[in-house]
PDB file of C-alpha atoms in Angstrom:
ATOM      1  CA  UNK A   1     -55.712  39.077  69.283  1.00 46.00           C
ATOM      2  CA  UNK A   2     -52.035  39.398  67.499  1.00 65.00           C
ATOM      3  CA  UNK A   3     -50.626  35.937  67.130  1.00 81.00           C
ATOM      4  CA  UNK A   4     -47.160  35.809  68.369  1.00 92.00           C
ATOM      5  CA  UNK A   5     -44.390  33.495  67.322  1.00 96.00           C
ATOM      6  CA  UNK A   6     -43.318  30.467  69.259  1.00 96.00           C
ATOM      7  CA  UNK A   7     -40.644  30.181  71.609  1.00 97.00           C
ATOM      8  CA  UNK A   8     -39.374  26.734  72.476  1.00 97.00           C
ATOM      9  CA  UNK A   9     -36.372  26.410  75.035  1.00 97.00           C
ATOM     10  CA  UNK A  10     -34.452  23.303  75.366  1.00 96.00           C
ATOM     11  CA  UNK A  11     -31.818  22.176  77.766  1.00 95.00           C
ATOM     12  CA  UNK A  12     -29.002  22.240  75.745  1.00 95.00           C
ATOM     13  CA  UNK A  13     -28.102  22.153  72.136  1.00 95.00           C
ATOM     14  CA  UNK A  14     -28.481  18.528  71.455  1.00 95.00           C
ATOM     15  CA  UNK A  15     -32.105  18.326  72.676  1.00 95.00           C
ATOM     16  CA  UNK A  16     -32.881  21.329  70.192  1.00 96.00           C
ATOM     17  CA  UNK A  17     -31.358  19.627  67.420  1.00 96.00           C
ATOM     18  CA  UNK A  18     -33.769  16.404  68.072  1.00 95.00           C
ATOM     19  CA  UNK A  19     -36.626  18.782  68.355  1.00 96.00           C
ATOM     20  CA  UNK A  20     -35.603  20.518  65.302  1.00 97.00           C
ATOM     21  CA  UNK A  21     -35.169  17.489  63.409  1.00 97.00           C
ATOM     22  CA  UNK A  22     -38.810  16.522  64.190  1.00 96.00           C
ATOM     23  CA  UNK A  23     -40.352  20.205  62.918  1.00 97.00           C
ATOM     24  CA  UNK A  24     -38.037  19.823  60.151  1.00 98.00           C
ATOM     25  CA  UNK A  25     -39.668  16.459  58.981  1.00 97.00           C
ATOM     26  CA  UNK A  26     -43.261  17.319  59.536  1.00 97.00           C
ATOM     27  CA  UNK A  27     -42.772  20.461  57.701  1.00 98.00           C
ATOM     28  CA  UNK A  28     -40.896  17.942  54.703  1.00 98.00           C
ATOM     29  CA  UNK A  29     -44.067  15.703  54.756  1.00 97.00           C
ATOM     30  CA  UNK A  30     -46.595  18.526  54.653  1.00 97.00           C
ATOM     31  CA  UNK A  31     -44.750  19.998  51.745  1.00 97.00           C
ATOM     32  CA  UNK A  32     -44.828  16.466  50.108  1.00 97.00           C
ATOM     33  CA  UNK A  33     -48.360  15.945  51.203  1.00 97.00           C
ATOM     34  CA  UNK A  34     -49.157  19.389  49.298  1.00 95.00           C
ATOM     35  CA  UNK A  35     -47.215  19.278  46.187  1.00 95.00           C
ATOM     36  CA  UNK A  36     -44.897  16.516  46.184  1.00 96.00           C
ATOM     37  CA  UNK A  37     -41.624  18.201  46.911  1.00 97.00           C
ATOM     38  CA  UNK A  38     -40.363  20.075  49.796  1.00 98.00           C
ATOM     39  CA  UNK A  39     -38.756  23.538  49.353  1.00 98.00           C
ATOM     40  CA  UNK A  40     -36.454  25.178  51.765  1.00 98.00           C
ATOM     41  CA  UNK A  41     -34.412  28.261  51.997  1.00 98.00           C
ATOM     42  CA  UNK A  42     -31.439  28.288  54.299  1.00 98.00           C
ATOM     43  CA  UNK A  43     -29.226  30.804  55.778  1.00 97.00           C
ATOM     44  CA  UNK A  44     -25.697  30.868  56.778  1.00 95.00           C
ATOM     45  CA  UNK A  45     -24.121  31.762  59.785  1.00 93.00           C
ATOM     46  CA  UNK A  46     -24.062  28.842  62.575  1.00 93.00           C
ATOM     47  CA  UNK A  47     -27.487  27.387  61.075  1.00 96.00           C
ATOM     48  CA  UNK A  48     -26.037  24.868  58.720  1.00 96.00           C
ATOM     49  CA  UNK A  49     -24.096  23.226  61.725  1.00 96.00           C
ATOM     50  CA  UNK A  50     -26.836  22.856  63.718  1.00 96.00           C
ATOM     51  CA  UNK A  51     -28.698  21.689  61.180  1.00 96.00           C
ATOM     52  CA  UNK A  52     -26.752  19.507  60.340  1.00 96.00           C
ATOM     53  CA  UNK A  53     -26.084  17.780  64.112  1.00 96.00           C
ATOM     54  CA  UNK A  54     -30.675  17.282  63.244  1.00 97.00           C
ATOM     55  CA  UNK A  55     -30.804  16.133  59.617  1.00 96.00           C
ATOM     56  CA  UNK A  56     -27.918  13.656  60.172  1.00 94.00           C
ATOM     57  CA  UNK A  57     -28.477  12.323  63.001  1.00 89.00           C
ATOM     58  CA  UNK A  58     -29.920   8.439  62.723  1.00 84.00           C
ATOM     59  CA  UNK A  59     -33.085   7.996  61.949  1.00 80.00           C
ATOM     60  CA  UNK A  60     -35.429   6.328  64.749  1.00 80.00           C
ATOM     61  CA  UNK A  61     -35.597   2.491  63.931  1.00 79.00           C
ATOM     62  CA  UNK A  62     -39.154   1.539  62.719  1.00 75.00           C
ATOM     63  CA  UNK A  63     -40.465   4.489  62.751  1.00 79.00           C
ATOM     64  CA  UNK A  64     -41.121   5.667  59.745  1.00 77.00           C
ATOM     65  CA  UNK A  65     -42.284   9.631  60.570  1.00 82.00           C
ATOM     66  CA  UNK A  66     -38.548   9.950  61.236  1.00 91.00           C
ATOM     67  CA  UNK A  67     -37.681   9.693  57.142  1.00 93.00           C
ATOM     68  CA  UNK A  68     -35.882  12.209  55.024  1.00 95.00           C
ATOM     69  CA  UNK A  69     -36.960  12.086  51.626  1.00 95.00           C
ATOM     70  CA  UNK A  70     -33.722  13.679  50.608  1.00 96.00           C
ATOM     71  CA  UNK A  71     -35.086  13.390  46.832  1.00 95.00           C
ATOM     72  CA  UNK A  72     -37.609  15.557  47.402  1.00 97.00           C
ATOM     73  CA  UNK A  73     -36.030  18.785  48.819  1.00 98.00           C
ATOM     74  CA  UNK A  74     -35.261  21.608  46.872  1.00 98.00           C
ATOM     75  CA  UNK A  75     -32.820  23.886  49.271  1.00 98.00           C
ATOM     76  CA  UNK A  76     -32.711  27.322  47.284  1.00 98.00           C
ATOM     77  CA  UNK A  77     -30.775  29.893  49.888  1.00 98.00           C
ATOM     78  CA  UNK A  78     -31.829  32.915  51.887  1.00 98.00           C
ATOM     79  CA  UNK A  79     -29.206  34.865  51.289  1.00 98.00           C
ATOM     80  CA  UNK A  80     -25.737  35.065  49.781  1.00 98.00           C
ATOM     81  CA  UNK A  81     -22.603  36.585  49.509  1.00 98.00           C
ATOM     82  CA  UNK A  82     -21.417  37.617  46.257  1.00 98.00           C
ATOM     83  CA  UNK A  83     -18.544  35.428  46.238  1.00 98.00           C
ATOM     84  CA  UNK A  84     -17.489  32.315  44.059  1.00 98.00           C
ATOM     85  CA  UNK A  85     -19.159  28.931  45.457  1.00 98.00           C
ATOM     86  CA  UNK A  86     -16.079  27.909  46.728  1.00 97.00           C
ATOM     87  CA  UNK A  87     -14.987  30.978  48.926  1.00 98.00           C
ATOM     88  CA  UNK A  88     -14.619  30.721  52.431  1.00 97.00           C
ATOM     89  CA  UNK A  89     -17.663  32.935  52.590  1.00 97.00           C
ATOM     90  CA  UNK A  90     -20.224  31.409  50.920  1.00 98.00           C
ATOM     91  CA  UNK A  91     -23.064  29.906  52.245  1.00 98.00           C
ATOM     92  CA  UNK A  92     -23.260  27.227  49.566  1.00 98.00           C
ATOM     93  CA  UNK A  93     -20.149  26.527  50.594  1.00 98.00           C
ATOM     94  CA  UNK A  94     -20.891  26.135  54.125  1.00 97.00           C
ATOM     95  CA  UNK A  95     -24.422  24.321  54.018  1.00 97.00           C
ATOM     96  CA  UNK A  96     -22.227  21.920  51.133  1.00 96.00           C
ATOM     97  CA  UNK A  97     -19.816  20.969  54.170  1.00 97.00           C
ATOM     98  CA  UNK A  98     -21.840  21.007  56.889  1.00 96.00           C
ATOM     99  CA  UNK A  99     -24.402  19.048  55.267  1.00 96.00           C
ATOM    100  CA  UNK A 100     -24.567  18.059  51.672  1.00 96.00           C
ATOM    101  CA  UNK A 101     -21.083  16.702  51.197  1.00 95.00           C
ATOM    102  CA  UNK A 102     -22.314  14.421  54.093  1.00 94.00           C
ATOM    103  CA  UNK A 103     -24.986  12.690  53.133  1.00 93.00           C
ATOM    104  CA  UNK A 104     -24.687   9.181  51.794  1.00 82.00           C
ATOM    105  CA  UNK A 105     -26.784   7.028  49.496  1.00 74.00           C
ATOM    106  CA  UNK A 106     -28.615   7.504  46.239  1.00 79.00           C
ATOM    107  CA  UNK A 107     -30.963  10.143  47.639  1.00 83.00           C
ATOM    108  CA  UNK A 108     -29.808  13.655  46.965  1.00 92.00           C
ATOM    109  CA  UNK A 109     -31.765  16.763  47.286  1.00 97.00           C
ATOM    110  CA  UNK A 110     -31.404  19.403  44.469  1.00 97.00           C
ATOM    111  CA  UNK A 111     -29.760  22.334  45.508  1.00 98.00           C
ATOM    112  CA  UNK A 112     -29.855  26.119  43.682  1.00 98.00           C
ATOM    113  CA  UNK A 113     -27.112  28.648  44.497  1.00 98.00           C
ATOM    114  CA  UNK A 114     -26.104  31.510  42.537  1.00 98.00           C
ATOM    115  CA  UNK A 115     -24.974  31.870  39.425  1.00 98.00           C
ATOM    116  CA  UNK A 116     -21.395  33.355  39.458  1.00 97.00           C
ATOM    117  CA  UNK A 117     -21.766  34.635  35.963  1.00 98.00           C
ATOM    118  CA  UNK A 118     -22.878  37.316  37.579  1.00 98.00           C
ATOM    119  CA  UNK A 119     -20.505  38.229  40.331  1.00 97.00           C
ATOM    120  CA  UNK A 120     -19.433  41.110  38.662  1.00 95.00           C
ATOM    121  CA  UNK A 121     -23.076  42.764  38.669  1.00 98.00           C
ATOM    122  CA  UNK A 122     -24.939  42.627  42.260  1.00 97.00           C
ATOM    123  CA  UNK A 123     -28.180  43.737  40.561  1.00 98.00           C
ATOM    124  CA  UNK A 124     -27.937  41.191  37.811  1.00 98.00           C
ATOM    125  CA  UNK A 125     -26.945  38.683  40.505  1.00 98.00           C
ATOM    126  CA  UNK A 126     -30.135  39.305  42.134  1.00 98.00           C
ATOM    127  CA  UNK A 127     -32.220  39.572  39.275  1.00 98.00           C
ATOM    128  CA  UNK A 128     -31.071  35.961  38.802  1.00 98.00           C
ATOM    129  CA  UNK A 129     -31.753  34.536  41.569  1.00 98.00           C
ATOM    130  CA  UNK A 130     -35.249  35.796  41.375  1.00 97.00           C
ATOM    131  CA  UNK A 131     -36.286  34.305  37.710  1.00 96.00           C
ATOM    132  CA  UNK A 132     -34.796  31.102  39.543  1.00 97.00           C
ATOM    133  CA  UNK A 133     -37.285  31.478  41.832  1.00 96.00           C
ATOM    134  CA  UNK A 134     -40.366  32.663  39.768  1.00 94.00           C
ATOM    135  CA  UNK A 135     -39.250  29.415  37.536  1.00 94.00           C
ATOM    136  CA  UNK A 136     -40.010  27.454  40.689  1.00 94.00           C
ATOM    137  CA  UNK A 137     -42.571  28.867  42.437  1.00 93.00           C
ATOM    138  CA  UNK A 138     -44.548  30.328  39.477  1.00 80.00           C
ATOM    139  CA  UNK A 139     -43.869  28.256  36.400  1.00 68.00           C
ATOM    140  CA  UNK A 140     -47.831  26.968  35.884  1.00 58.00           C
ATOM    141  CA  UNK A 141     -49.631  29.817  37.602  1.00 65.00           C
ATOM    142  CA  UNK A 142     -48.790  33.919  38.150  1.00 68.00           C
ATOM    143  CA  UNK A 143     -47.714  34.455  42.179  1.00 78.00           C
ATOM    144  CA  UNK A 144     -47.643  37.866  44.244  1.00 88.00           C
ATOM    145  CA  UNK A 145     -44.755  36.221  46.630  1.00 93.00           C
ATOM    146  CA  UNK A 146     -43.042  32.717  46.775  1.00 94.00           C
ATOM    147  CA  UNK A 147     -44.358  30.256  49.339  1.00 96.00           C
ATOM    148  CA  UNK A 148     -41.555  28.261  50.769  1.00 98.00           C
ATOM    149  CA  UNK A 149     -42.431  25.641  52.886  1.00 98.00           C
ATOM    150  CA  UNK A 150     -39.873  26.287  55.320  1.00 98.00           C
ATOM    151  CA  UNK A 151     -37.267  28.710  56.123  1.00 98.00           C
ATOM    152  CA  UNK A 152     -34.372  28.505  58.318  1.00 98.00           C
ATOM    153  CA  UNK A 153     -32.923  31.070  59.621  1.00 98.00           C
ATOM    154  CA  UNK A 154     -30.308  32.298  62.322  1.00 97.00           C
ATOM    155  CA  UNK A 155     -30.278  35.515  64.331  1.00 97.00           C
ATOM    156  CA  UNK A 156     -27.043  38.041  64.363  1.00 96.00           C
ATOM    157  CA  UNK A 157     -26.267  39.754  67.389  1.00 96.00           C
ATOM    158  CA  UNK A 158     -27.604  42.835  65.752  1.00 97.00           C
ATOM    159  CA  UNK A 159     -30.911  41.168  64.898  1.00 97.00           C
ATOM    160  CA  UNK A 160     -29.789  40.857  61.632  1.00 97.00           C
ATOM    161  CA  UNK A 161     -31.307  37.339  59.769  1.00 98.00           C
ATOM    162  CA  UNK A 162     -30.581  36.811  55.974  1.00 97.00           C
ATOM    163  CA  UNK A 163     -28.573  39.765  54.537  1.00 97.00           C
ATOM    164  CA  UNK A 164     -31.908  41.835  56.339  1.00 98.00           C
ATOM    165  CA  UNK A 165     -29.874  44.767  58.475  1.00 98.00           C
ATOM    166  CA  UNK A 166     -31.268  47.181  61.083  1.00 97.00           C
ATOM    167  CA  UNK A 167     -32.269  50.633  59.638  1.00 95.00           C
ATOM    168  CA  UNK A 168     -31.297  49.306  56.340  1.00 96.00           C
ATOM    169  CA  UNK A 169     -33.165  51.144  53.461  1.00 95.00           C
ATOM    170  CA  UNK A 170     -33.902  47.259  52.337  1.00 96.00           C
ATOM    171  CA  UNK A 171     -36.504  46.421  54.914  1.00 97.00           C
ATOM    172  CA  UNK A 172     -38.520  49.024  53.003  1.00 96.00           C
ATOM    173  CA  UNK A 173     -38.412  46.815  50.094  1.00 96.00           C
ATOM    174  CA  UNK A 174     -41.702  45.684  48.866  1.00 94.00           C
ATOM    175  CA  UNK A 175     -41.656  44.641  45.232  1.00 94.00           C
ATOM    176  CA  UNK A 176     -38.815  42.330  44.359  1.00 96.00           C
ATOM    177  CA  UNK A 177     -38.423  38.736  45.989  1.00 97.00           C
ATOM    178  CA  UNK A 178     -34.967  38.881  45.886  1.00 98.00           C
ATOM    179  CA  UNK A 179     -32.776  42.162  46.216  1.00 98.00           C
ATOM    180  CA  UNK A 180     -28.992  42.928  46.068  1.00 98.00           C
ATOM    181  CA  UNK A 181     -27.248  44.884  49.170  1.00 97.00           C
ATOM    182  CA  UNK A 182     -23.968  46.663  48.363  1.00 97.00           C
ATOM    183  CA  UNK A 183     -23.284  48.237  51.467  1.00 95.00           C
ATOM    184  CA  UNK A 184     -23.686  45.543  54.170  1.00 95.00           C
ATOM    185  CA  UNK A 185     -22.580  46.302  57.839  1.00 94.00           C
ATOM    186  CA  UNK A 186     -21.177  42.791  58.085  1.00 93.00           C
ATOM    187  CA  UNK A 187     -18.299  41.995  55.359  1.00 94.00           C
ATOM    188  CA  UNK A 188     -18.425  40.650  52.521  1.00 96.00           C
ATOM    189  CA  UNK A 189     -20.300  44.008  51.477  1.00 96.00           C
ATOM    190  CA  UNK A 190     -21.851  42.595  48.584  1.00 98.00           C
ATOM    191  CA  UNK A 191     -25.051  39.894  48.896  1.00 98.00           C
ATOM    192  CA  UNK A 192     -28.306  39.177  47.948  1.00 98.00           C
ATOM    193  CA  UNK A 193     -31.141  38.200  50.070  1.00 98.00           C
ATOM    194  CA  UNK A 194     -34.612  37.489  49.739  1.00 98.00           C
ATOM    195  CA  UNK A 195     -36.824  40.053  50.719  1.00 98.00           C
ATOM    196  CA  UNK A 196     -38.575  40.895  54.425  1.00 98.00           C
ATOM    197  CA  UNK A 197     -42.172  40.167  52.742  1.00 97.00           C
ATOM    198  CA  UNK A 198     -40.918  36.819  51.257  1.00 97.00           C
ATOM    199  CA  UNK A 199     -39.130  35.618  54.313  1.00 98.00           C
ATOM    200  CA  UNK A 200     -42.846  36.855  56.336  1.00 97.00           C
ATOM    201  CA  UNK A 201     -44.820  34.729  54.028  1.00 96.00           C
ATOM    202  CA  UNK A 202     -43.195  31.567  54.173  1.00 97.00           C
ATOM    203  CA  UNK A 203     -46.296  28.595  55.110  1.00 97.00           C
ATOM    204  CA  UNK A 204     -43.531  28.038  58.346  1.00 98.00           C
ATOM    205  CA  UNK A 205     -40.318  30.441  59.430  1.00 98.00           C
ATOM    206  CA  UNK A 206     -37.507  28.316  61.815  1.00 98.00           C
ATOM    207  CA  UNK A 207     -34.671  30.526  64.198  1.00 98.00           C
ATOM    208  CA  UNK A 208     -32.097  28.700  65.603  1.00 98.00           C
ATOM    209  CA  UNK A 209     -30.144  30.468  68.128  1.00 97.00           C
ATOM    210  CA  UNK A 210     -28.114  29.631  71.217  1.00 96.00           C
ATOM    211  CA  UNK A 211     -25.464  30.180  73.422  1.00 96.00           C
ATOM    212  CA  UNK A 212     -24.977  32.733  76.177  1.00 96.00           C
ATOM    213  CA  UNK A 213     -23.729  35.093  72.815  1.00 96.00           C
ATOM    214  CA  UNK A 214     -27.698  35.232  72.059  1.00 97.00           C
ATOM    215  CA  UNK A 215     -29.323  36.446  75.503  1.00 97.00           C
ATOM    216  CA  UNK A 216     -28.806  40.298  74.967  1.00 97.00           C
ATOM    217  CA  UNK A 217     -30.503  40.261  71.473  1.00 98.00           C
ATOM    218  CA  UNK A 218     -33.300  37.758  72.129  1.00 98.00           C
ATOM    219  CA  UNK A 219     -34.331  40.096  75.388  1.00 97.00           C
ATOM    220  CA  UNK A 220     -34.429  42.730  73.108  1.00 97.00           C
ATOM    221  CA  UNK A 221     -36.376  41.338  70.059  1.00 98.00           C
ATOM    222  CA  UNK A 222     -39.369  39.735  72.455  1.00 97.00           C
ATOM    223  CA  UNK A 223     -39.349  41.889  75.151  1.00 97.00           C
ATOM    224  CA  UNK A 224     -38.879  45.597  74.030  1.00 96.00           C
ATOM    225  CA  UNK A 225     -40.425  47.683  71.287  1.00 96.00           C
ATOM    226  CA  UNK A 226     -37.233  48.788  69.903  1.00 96.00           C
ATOM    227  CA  UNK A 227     -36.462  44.832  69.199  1.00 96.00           C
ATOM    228  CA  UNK A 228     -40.078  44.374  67.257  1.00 95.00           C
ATOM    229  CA  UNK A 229     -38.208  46.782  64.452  1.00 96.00           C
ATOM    230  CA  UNK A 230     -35.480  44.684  64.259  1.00 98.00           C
ATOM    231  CA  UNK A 231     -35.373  41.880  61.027  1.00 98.00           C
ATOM    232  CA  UNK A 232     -35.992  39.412  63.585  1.00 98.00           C
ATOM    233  CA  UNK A 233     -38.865  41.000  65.278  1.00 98.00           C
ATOM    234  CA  UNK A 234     -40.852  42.081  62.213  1.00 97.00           C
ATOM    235  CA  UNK A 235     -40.098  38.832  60.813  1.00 98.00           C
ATOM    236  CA  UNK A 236     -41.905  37.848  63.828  1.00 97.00           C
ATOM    237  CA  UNK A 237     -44.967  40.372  63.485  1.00 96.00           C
ATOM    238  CA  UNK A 238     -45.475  39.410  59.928  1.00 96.00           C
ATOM    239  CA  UNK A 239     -45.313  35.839  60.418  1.00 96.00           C
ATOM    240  CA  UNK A 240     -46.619  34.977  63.628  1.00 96.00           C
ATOM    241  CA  UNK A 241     -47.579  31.761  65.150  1.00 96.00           C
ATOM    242  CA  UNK A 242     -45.799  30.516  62.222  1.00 97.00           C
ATOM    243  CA  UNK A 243     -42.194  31.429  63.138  1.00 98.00           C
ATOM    244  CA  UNK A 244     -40.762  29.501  65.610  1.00 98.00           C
ATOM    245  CA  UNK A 245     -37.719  29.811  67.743  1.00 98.00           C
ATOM    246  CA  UNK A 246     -35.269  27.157  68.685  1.00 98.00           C
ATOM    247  CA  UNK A 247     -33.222  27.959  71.876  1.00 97.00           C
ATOM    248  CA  UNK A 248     -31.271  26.447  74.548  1.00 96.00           C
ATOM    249  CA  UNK A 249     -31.553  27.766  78.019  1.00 96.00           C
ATOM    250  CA  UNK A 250     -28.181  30.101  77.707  1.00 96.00           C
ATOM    251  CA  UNK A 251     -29.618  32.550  74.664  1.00 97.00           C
ATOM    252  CA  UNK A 252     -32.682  32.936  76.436  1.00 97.00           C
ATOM    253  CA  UNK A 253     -31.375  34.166  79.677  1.00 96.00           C
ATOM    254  CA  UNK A 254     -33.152  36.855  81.004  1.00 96.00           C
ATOM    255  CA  UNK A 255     -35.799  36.630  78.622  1.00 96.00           C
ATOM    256  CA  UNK A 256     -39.868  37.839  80.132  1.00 96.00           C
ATOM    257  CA  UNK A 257     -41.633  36.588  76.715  1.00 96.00           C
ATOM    258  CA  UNK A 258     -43.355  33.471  77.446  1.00 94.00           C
ATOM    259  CA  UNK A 259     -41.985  30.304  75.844  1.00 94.00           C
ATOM    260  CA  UNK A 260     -43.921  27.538  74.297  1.00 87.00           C
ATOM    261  CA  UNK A 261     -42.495  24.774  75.772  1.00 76.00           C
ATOM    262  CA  UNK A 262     -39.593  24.458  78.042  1.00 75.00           C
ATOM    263  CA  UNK A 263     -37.745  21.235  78.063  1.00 69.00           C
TER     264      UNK A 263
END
């Protein structure tokens, strides 16, 4: 039997963000448990808020399974636009004001964006990126793919998620773990992304979408064949029962696919 990704509904976006907050943490201290340090890509979009309303959000008193270990996280990033760190567009940019500019204390997480030396040179750009990677992932021992421990993602209304596009020549991609795109349907034209079979492999894969804006694409990812060729839904076939959705009542609207839990 095909394992299928899970679909968790909440009432509204602050109960997701609780719920999120809790996945987030047990995937930090299995990552911790397995190597001692918790790596995590993140996309742009209107993930970082969200994330954000989770990560920052007090901590439960006494209870200590409700701990960031902010020291440990690496946060490397999904995908980005080829744009200085501090343009309007970046995702560094956002995920630094949404969430890293906010945190307080001695405990920081290290953080890897692009290097603008190479704005001028997409494939260089990517190229980068990647050795950045390899240099984490497979410094002591040779690796087919990077593992992250978790990535977060959001879902366009095109079931887009990184710089991944429908029909794009670039889910085709099979070799590199991180690839440049010149020509993206979504301005700015020129990003990098990881790779579908990097984003597929990751030990667990995290969607955050809602909002009545959502319910037409979600209906059509997990309940139509024509959505299971979207990023999104082979994201979902190559992952599986690790992927999970978080969704509020509003984006999942109209939606047959069973969900997980419903609260």
């Amino acid at each position: 039997m095909t394992k299928v990704p899970n679909l968790y509904v909440f009432k509204d976006v602050s109960y997701l963000a609780k719920q999120l907050r809790s996945y987030v943490i047990h995937c930090q201290n299995a990552g911790l448990e397995r190597h001692g340090k918790f790596q995590v890509a993140i996309s742009g979009g209107s993930l970082p808020a969200t994330l954000a309303q989770a990560l920052l959000a007090s901590a439960r008193p006494n209870d200590s399974s409700d701990t960031i270990h902010w020291s440990k996280w690496q946060i490397f990033f999904a995908d980005e636009r080829a744009v200085p760190l501090d343009h309007a567009d970046s995702n560094y940019r956002l995920v630094k004001s949404e969430l890293l500019d906010k945190l307080s204390g001695d405990e920081q997480p290290t953080v890897y964006p692009i290097n603008t030396e190479y704005l001028g040179d997409i494939q260089e750009l990517a190229d980068d990126y990647e050795r950045l990677l390899i240099n984490a992932f497979a410094a002591k021992d040779s690796v087919r793919l990077p593992v992250f421990d978790l990535i977060l993602l959001g879902c366009g209304p095109d079931g887009h998620t990184c710089s991944l596009f429908p029909g794009h020549d670039l889910l085709r991609e099979t070799d590199a773990w991180v690839a440049p795109i010149e020509d993206s349907p979504k301005p700015p034209a020129k990003r990098i992304t990881l790779t579908l079979p990097v984003v597929s492999r990751g030990l667990k894969v995290a969607f955050v979408a809602s909002g009545a804006g959502k319910k037409e694409i979600l209906k059509r990812i997990f309940d139509t064949d024509e959505g299971a060729l979207l990023p999104c839904g082979l994201i979902n076939s190559g992952g599986g029962e690790r992927v999970s959705w978080f969704t509020d009542k509003e984006a999942v609207e109209g939606v047959n696919f069973p969900p997980k839990a419903n609260i």
